[in-house]
PDB file of C-alpha atoms and ligand atoms in Angstrom:
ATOM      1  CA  UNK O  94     -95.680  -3.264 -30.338  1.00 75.00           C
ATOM      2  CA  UNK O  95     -97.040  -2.002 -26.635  1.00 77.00           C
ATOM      3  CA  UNK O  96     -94.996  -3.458 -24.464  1.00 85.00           C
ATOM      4  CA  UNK O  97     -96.431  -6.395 -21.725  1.00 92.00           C
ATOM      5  CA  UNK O  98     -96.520  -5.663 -18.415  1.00 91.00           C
ATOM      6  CA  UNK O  99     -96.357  -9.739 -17.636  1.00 94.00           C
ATOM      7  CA  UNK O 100     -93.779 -11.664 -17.926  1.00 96.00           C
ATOM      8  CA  UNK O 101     -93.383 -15.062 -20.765  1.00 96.00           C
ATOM      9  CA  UNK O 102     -91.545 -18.031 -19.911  1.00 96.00           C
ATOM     10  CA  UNK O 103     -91.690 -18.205 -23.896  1.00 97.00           C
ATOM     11  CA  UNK O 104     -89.670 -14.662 -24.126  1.00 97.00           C
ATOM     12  CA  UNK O 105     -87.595 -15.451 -21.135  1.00 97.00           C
ATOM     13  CA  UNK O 106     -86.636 -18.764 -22.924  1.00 98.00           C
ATOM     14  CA  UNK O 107     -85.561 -16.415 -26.327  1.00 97.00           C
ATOM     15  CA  UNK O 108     -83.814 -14.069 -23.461  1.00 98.00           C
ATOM     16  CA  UNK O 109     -81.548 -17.079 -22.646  1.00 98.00           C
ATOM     17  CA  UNK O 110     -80.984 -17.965 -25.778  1.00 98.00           C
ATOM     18  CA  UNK O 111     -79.865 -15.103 -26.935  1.00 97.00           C
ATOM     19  CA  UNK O 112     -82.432 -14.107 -29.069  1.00 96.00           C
ATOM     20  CA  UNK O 113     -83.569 -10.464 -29.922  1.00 95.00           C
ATOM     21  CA  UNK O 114     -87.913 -10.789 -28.994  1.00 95.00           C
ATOM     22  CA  UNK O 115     -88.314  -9.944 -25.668  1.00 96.00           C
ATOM     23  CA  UNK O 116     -88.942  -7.320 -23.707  1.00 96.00           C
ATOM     24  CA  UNK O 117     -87.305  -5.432 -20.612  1.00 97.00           C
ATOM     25  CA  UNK O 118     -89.931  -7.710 -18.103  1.00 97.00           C
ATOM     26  CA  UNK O 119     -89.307 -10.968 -19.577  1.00 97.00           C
ATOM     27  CA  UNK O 120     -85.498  -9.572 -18.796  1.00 98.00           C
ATOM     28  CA  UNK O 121     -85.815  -8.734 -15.354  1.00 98.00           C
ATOM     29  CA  UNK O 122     -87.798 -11.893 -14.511  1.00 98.00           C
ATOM     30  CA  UNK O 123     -85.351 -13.793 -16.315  1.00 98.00           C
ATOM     31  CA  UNK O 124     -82.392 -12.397 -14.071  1.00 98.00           C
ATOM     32  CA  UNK O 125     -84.564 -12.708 -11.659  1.00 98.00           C
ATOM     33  CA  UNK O 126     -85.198 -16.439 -12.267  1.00 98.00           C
ATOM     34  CA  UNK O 127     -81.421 -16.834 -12.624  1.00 98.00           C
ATOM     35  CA  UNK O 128     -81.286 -15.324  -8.986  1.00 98.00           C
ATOM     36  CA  UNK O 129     -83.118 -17.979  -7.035  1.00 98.00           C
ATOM     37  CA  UNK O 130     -82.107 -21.138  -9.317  1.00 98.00           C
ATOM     38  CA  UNK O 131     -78.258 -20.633 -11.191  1.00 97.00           C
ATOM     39  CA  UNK O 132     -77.678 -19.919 -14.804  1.00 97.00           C
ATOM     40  CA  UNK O 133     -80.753 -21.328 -17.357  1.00 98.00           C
ATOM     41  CA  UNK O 134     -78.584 -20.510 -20.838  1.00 97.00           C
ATOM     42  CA  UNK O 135     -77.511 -24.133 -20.769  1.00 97.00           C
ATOM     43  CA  UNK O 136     -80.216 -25.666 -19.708  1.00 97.00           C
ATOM     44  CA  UNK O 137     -82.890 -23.705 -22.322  1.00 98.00           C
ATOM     45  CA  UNK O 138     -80.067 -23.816 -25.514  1.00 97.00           C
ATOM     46  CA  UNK O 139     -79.893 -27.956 -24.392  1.00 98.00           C
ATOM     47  CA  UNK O 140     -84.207 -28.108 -24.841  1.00 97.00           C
ATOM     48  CA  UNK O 141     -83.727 -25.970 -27.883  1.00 98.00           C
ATOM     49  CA  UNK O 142     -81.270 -28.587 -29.194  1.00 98.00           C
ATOM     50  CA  UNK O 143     -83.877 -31.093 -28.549  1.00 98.00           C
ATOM     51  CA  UNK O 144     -86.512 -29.750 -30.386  1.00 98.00           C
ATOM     52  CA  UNK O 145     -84.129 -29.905 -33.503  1.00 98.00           C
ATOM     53  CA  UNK O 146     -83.067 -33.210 -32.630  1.00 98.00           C
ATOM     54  CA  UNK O 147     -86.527 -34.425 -32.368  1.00 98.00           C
ATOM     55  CA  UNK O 148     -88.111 -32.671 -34.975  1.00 98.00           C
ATOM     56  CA  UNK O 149     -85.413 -33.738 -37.244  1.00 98.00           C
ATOM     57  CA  UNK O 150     -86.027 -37.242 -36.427  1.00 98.00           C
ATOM     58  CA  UNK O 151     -89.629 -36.709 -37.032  1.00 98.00           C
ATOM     59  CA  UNK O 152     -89.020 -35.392 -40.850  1.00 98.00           C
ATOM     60  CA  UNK O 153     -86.563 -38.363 -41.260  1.00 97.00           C
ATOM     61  CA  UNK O 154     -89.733 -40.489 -40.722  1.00 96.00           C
ATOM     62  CA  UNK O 155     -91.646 -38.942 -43.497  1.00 95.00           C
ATOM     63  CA  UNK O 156     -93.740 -36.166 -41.683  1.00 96.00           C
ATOM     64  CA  UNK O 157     -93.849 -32.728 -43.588  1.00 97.00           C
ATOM     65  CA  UNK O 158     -96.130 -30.747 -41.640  1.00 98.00           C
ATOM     66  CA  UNK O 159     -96.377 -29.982 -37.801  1.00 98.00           C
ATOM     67  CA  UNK O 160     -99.035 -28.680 -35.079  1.00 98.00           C
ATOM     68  CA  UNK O 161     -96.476 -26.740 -32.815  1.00 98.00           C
ATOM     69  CA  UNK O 162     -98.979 -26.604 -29.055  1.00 98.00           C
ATOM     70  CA  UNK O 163     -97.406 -23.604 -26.469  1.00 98.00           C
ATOM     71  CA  UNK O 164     -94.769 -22.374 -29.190  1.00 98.00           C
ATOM     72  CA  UNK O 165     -93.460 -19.228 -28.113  1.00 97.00           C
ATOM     73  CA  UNK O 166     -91.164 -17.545 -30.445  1.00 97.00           C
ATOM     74  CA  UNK O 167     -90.604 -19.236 -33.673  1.00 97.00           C
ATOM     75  CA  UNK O 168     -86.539 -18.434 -33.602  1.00 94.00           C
ATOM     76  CA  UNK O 169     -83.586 -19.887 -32.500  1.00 96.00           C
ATOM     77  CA  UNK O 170     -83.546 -23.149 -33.751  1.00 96.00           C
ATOM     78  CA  UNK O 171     -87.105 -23.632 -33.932  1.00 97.00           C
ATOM     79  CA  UNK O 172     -89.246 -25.850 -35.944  1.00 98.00           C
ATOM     80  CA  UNK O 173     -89.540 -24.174 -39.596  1.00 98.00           C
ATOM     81  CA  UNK O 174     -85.941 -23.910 -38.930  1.00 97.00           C
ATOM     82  CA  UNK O 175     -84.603 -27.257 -38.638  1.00 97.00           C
ATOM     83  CA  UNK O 176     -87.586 -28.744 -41.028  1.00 98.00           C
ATOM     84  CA  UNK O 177     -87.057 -26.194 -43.512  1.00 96.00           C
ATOM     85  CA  UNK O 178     -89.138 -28.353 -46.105  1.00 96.00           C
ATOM     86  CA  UNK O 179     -91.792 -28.901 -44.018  1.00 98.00           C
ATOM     87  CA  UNK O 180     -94.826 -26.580 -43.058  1.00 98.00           C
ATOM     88  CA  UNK O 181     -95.770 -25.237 -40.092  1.00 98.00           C
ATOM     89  CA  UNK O 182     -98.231 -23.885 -37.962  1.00 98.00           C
ATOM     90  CA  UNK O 183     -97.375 -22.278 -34.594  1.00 98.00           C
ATOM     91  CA  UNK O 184     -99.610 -21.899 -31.859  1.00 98.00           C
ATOM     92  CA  UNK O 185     -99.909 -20.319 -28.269  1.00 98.00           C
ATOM     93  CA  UNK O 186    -102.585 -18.526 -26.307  1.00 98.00           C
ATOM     94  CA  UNK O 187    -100.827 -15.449 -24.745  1.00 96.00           C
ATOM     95  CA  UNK O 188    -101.663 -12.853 -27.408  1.00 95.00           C
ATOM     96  CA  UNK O 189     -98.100 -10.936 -26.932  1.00 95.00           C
ATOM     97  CA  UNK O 190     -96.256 -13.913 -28.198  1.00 96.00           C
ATOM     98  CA  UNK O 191     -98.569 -14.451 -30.950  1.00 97.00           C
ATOM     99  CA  UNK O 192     -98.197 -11.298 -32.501  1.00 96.00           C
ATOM    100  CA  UNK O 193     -94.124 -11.203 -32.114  1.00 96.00           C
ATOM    101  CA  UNK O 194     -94.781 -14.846 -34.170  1.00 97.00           C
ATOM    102  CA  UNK O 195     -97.102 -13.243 -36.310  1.00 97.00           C
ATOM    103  CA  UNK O 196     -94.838 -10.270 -37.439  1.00 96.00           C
ATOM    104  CA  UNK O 197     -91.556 -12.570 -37.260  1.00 97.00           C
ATOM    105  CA  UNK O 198     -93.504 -15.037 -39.602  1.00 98.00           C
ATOM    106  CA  UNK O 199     -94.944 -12.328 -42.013  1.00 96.00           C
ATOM    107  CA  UNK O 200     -94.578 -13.602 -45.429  1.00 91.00           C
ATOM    108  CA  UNK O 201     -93.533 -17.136 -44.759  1.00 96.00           C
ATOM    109  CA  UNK O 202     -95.450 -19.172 -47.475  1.00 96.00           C
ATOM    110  CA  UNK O 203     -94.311 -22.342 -44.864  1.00 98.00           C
ATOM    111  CA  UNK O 204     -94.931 -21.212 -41.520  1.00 98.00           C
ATOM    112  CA  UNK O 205     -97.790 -19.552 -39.904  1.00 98.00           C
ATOM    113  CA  UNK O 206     -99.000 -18.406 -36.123  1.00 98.00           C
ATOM    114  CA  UNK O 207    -102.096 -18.098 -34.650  1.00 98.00           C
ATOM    115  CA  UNK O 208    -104.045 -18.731 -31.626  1.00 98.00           C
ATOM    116  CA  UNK O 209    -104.274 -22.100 -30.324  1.00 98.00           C
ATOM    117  CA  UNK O 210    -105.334 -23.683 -26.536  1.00 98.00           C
ATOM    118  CA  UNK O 211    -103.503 -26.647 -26.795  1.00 98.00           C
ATOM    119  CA  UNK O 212    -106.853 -28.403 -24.290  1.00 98.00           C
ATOM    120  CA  UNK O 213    -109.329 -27.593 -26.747  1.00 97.00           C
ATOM    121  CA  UNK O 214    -107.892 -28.641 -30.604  1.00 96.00           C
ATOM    122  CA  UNK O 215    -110.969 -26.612 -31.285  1.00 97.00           C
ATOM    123  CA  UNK O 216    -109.635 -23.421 -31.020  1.00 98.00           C
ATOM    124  CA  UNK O 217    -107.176 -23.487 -33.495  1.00 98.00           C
ATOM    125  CA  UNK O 218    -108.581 -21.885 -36.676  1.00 98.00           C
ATOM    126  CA  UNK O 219    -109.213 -24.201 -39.150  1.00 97.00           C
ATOM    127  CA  UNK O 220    -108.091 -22.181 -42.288  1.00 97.00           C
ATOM    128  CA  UNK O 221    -104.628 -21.963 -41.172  1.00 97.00           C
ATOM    129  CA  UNK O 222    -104.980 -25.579 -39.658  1.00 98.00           C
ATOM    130  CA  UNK O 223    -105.658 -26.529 -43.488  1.00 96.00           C
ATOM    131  CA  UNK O 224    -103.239 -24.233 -45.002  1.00 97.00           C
ATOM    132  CA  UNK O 225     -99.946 -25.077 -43.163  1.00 98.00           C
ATOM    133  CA  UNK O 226    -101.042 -28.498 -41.354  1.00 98.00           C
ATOM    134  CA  UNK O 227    -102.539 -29.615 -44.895  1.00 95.00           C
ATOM    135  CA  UNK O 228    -102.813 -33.559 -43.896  1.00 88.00           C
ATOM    136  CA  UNK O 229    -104.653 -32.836 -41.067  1.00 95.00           C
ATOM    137  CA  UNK O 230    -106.813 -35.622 -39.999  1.00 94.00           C
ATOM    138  CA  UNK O 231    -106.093 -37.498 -43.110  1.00 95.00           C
ATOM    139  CA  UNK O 232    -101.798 -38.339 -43.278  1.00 96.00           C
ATOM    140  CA  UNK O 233     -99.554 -38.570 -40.713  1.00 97.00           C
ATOM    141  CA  UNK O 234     -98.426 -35.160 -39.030  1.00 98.00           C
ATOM    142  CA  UNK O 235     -95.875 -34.021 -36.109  1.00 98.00           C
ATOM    143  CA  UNK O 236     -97.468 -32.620 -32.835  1.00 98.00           C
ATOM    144  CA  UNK O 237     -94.942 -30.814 -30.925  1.00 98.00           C
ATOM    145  CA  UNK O 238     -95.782 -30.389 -27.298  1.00 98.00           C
ATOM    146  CA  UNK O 239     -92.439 -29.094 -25.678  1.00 98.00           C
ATOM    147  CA  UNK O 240     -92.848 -26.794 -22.645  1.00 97.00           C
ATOM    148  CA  UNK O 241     -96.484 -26.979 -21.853  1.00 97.00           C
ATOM    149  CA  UNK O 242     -97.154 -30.344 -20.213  1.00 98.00           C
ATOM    150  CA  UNK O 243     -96.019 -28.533 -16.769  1.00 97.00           C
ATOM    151  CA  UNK O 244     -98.719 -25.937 -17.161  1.00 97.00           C
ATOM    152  CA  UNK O 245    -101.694 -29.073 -16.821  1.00 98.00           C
ATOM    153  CA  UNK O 246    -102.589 -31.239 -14.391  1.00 97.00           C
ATOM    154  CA  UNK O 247    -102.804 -34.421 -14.968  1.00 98.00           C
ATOM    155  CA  UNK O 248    -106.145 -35.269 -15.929  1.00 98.00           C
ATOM    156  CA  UNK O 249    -106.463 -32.207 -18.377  1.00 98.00           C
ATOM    157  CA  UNK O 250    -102.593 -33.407 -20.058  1.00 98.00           C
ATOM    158  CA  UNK O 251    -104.201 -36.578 -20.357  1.00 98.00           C
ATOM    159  CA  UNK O 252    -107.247 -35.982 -21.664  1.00 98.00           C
ATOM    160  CA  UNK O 253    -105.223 -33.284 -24.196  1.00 98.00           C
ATOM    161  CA  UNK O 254    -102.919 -36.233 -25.267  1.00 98.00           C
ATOM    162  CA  UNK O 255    -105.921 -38.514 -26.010  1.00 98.00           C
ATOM    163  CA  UNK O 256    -107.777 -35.788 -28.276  1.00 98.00           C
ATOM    164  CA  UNK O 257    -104.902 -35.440 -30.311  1.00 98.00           C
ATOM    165  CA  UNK O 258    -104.222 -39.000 -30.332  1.00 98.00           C
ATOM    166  CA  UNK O 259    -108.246 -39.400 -31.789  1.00 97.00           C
ATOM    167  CA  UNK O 260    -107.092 -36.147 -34.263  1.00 97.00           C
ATOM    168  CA  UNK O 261    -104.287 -37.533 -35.713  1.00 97.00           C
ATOM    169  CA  UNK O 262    -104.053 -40.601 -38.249  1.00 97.00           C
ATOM    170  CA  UNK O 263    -101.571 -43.638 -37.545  1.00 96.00           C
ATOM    171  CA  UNK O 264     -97.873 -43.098 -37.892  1.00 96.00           C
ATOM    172  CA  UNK O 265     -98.543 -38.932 -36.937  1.00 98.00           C
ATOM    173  CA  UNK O 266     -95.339 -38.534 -34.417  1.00 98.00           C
ATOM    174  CA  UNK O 267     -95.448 -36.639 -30.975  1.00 98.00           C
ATOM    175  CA  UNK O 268     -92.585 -35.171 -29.188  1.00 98.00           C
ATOM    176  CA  UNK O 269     -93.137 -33.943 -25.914  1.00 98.00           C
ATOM    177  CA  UNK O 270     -91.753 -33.119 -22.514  1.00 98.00           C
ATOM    178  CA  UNK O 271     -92.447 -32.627 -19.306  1.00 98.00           C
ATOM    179  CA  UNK O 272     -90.075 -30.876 -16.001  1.00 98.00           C
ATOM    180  CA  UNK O 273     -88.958 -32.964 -13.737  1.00 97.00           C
ATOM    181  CA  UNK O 274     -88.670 -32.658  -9.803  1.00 97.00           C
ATOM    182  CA  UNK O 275     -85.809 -30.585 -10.375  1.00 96.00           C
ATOM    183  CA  UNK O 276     -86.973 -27.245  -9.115  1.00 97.00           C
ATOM    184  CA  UNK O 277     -88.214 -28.536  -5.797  1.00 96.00           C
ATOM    185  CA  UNK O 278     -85.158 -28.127  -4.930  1.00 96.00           C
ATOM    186  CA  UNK O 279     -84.817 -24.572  -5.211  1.00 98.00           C
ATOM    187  CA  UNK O 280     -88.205 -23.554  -3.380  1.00 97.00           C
ATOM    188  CA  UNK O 281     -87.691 -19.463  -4.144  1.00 97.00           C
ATOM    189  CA  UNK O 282     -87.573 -20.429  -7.918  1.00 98.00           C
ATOM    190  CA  UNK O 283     -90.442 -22.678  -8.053  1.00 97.00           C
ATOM    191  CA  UNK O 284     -92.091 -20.066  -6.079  1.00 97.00           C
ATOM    192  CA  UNK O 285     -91.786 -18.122  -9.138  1.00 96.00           C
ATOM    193  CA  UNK O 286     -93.224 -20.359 -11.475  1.00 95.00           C
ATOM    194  CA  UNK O 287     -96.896 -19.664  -9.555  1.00 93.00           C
ATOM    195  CA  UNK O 288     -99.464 -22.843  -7.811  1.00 93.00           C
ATOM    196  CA  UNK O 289    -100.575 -24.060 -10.942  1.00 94.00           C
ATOM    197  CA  UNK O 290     -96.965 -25.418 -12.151  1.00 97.00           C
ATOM    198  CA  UNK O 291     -96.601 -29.077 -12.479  1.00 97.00           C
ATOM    199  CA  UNK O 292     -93.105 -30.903 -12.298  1.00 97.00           C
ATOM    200  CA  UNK O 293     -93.485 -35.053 -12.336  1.00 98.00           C
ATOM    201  CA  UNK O 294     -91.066 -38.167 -11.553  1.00 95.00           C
ATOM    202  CA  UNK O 295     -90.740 -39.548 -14.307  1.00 93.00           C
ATOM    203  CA  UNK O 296     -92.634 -43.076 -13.874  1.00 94.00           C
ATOM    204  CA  UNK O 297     -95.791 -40.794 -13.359  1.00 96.00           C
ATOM    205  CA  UNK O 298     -95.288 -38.893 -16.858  1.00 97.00           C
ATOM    206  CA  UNK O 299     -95.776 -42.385 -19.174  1.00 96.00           C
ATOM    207  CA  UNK O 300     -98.678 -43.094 -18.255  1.00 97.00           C
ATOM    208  CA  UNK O 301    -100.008 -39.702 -19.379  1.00 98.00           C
ATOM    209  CA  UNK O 302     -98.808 -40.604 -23.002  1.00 98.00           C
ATOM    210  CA  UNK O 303    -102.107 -42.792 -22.825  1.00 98.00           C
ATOM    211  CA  UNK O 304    -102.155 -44.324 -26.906  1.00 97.00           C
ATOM    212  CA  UNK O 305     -99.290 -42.831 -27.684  1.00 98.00           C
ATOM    213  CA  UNK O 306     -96.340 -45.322 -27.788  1.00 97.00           C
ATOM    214  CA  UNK O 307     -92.845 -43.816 -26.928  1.00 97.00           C
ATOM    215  CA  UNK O 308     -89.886 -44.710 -29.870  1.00 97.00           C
ATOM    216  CA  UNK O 309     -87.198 -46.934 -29.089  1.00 96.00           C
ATOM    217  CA  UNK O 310     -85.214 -43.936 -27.798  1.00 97.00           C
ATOM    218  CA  UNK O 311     -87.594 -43.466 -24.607  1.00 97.00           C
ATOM    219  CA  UNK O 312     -88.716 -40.867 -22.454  1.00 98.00           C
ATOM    220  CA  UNK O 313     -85.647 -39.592 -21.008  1.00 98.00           C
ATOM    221  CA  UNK O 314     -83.547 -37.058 -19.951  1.00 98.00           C
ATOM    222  CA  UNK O 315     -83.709 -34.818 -22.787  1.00 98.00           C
ATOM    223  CA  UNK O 316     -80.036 -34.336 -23.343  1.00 98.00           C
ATOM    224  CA  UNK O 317     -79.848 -38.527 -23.927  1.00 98.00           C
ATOM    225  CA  UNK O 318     -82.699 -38.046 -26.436  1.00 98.00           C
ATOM    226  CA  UNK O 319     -80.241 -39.377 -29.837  1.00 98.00           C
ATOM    227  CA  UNK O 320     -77.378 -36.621 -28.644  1.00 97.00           C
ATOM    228  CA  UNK O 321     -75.089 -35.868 -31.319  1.00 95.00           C
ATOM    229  CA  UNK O 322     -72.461 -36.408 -29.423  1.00 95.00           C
ATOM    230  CA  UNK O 323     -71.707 -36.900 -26.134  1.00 96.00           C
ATOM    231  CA  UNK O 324     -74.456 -35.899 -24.106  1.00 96.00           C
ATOM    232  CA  UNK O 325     -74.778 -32.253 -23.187  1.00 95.00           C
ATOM    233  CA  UNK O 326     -73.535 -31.847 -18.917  1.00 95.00           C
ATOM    234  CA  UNK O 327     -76.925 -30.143 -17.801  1.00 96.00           C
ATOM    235  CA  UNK O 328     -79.297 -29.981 -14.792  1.00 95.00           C
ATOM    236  CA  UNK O 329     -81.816 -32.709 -15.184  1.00 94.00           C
ATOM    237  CA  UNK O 330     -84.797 -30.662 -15.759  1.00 97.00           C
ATOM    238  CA  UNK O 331     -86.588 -31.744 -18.561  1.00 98.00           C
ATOM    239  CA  UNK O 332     -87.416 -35.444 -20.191  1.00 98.00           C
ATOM    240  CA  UNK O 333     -88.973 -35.990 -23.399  1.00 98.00           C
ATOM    241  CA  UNK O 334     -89.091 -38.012 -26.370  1.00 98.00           C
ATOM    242  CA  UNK O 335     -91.360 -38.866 -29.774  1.00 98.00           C
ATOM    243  CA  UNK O 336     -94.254 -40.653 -29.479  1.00 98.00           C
ATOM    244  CA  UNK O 337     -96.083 -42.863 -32.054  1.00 98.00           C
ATOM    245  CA  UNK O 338     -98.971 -42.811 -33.335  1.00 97.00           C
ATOM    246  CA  UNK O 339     -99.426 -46.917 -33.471  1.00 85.00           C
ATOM    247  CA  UNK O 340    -101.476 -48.090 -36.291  1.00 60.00           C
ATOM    248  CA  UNK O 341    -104.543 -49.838 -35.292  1.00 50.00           C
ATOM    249  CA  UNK O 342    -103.720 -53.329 -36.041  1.00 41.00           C
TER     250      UNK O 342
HETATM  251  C1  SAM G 155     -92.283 -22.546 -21.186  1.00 97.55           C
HETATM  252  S1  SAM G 155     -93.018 -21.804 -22.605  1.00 97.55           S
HETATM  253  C2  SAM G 155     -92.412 -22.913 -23.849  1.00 97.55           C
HETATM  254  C3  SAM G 155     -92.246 -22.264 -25.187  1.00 97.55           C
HETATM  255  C4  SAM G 155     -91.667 -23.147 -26.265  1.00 97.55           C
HETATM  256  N1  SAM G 155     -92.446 -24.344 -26.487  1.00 97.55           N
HETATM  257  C5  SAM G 155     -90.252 -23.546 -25.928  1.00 97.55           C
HETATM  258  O1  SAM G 155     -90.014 -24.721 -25.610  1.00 97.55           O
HETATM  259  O2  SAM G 155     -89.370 -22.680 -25.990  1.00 97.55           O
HETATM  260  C6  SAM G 155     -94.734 -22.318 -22.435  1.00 97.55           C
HETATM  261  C7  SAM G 155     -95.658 -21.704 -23.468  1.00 97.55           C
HETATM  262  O3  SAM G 155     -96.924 -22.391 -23.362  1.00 97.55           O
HETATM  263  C8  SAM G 155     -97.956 -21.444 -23.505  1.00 97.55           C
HETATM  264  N2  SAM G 155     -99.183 -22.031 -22.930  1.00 97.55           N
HETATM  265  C9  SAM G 155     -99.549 -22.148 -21.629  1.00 97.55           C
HETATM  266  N3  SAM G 155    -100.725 -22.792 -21.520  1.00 97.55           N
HETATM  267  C10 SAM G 155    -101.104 -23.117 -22.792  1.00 97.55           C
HETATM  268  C11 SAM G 155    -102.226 -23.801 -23.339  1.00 97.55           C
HETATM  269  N4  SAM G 155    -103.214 -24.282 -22.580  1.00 97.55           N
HETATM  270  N5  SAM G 155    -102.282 -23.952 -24.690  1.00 97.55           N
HETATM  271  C12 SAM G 155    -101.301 -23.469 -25.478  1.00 97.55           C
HETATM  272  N6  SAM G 155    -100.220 -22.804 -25.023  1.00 97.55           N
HETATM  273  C13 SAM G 155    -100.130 -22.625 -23.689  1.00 97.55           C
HETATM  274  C14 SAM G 155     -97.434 -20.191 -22.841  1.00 97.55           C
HETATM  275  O4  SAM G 155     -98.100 -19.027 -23.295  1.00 97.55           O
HETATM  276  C15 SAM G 155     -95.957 -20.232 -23.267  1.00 97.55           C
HETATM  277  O5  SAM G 155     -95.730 -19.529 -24.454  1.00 97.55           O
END
């Protein structure tokens, strides 16, 4: 594959993690990263654990197929991984990470990747929509949304969250995230993540959710999202939850 000459945060994330599907600038970013802000293997291997923890809890409700929005690479604990029953279809929109998902995937009969702009439902193609998301529309489905709300603004997040709330069918399940106001205090590293990132408080994510109705469990620090045990000790970066899909009456 020709190496990028841009950086991921997708690869860096697999970088940190200790995966093998990166390349030598996603690694020199990464360090780079490190650098300005402290060491990120806890804090990415912690949101990695909450994807499984969340996803998990999603199957556990009956969902068997998932819509995975800003996916990066499918490895390391990722969704086809802790759902292995379910199916899956992976979607980003930088065309390096698609194609390491692509060839990683090759031959999955359960998991597929493709393009997908996670504003525009739209642009995901609708034969592998069908294929690996096969209740689309019709029975209740996971979203997964993990790593992408900071790369909208508000109104387009919001709008997003209502088109797949319209998409979906009562009792589909939603886990998402969102970074908090952690890096503004390390102004070099936020530098890095370019004008367009977005980190919230908290009290001004909910409200984004729109329809969707948070579980029990919250929106909260993601490491207090059902831990397995006692709560992971890491930066508080990210919060997240599930989110229902409330039936209509
Ligand atoms: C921080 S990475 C998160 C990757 C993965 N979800 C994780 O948690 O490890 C953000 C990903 O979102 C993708 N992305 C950015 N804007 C997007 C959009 N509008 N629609 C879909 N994906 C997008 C990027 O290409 C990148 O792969």
């Amino acid at each position: 594959m020709v190496e990028p000459d841009q950086p991921s945060t997708a690869r860096m994330i697999d970088f940190w993690l200790g995966g093998e599907h990166h390349f030598p600038v996603d690694v020199a970013a990464a360090r780079d990263f490190e650098q300005a802000y402290g060491p990120c293997e806890p804090v990415f291997r912690e949101l990695r654990a909450f994807l499984g923890r969340a996803v998990r809890a999603m199957a556990a409700r009956g969902v068997d197929s998932f819509l995975v929005f800003g996916a990066g690479v499918p490895t390391m604990g990722n969704v086809h991984e802790v759902a292995p029953d379910a199916t899956v279809l992976y979607t980003d929109v930088d065309p390096v990470t698609i194609r390491l998902g692509q060839r990683l995937l090759a031959g999955s009969d359960r998991a597929g990747y493709g393009y997908g702009d996670a504003t525009d439902i739209g642009t995901v193609d609708r034969a592998q929509l069908h294929r690996f998301v096969p209740g689309w529309g019709r029975r209740p489905v996971g979203v997964v949304f993990l790593g992408l709300a900071a790369f909208l603004d508000d109104e387009t997040l919001a709008r997003t969250l209502d088109e797949l709330y319209e998409a979906t069918v009562p009792g589909s399940l939603l886990a998402v995230d969102f970074d908090t106001e952690e890096l503004a205090g390390f102004p070099a590293a936020l530098a890095m993540m370019g004008p367009a990132f977005r980190m919230r408080p908290p009290a001004a994510f909910v409200p984004l959710l729109g329809r969707w109705t948070p579980t029990g469990d919250g929106i909260v620090p993601i490491a207090r999202w059902r831990p397995d045990g006692p709560p992971a000790q890491v930066p508080d970066a990210f919060h997240g939850g599930v989110a229902v899909h409330s039936p209509a009456c």
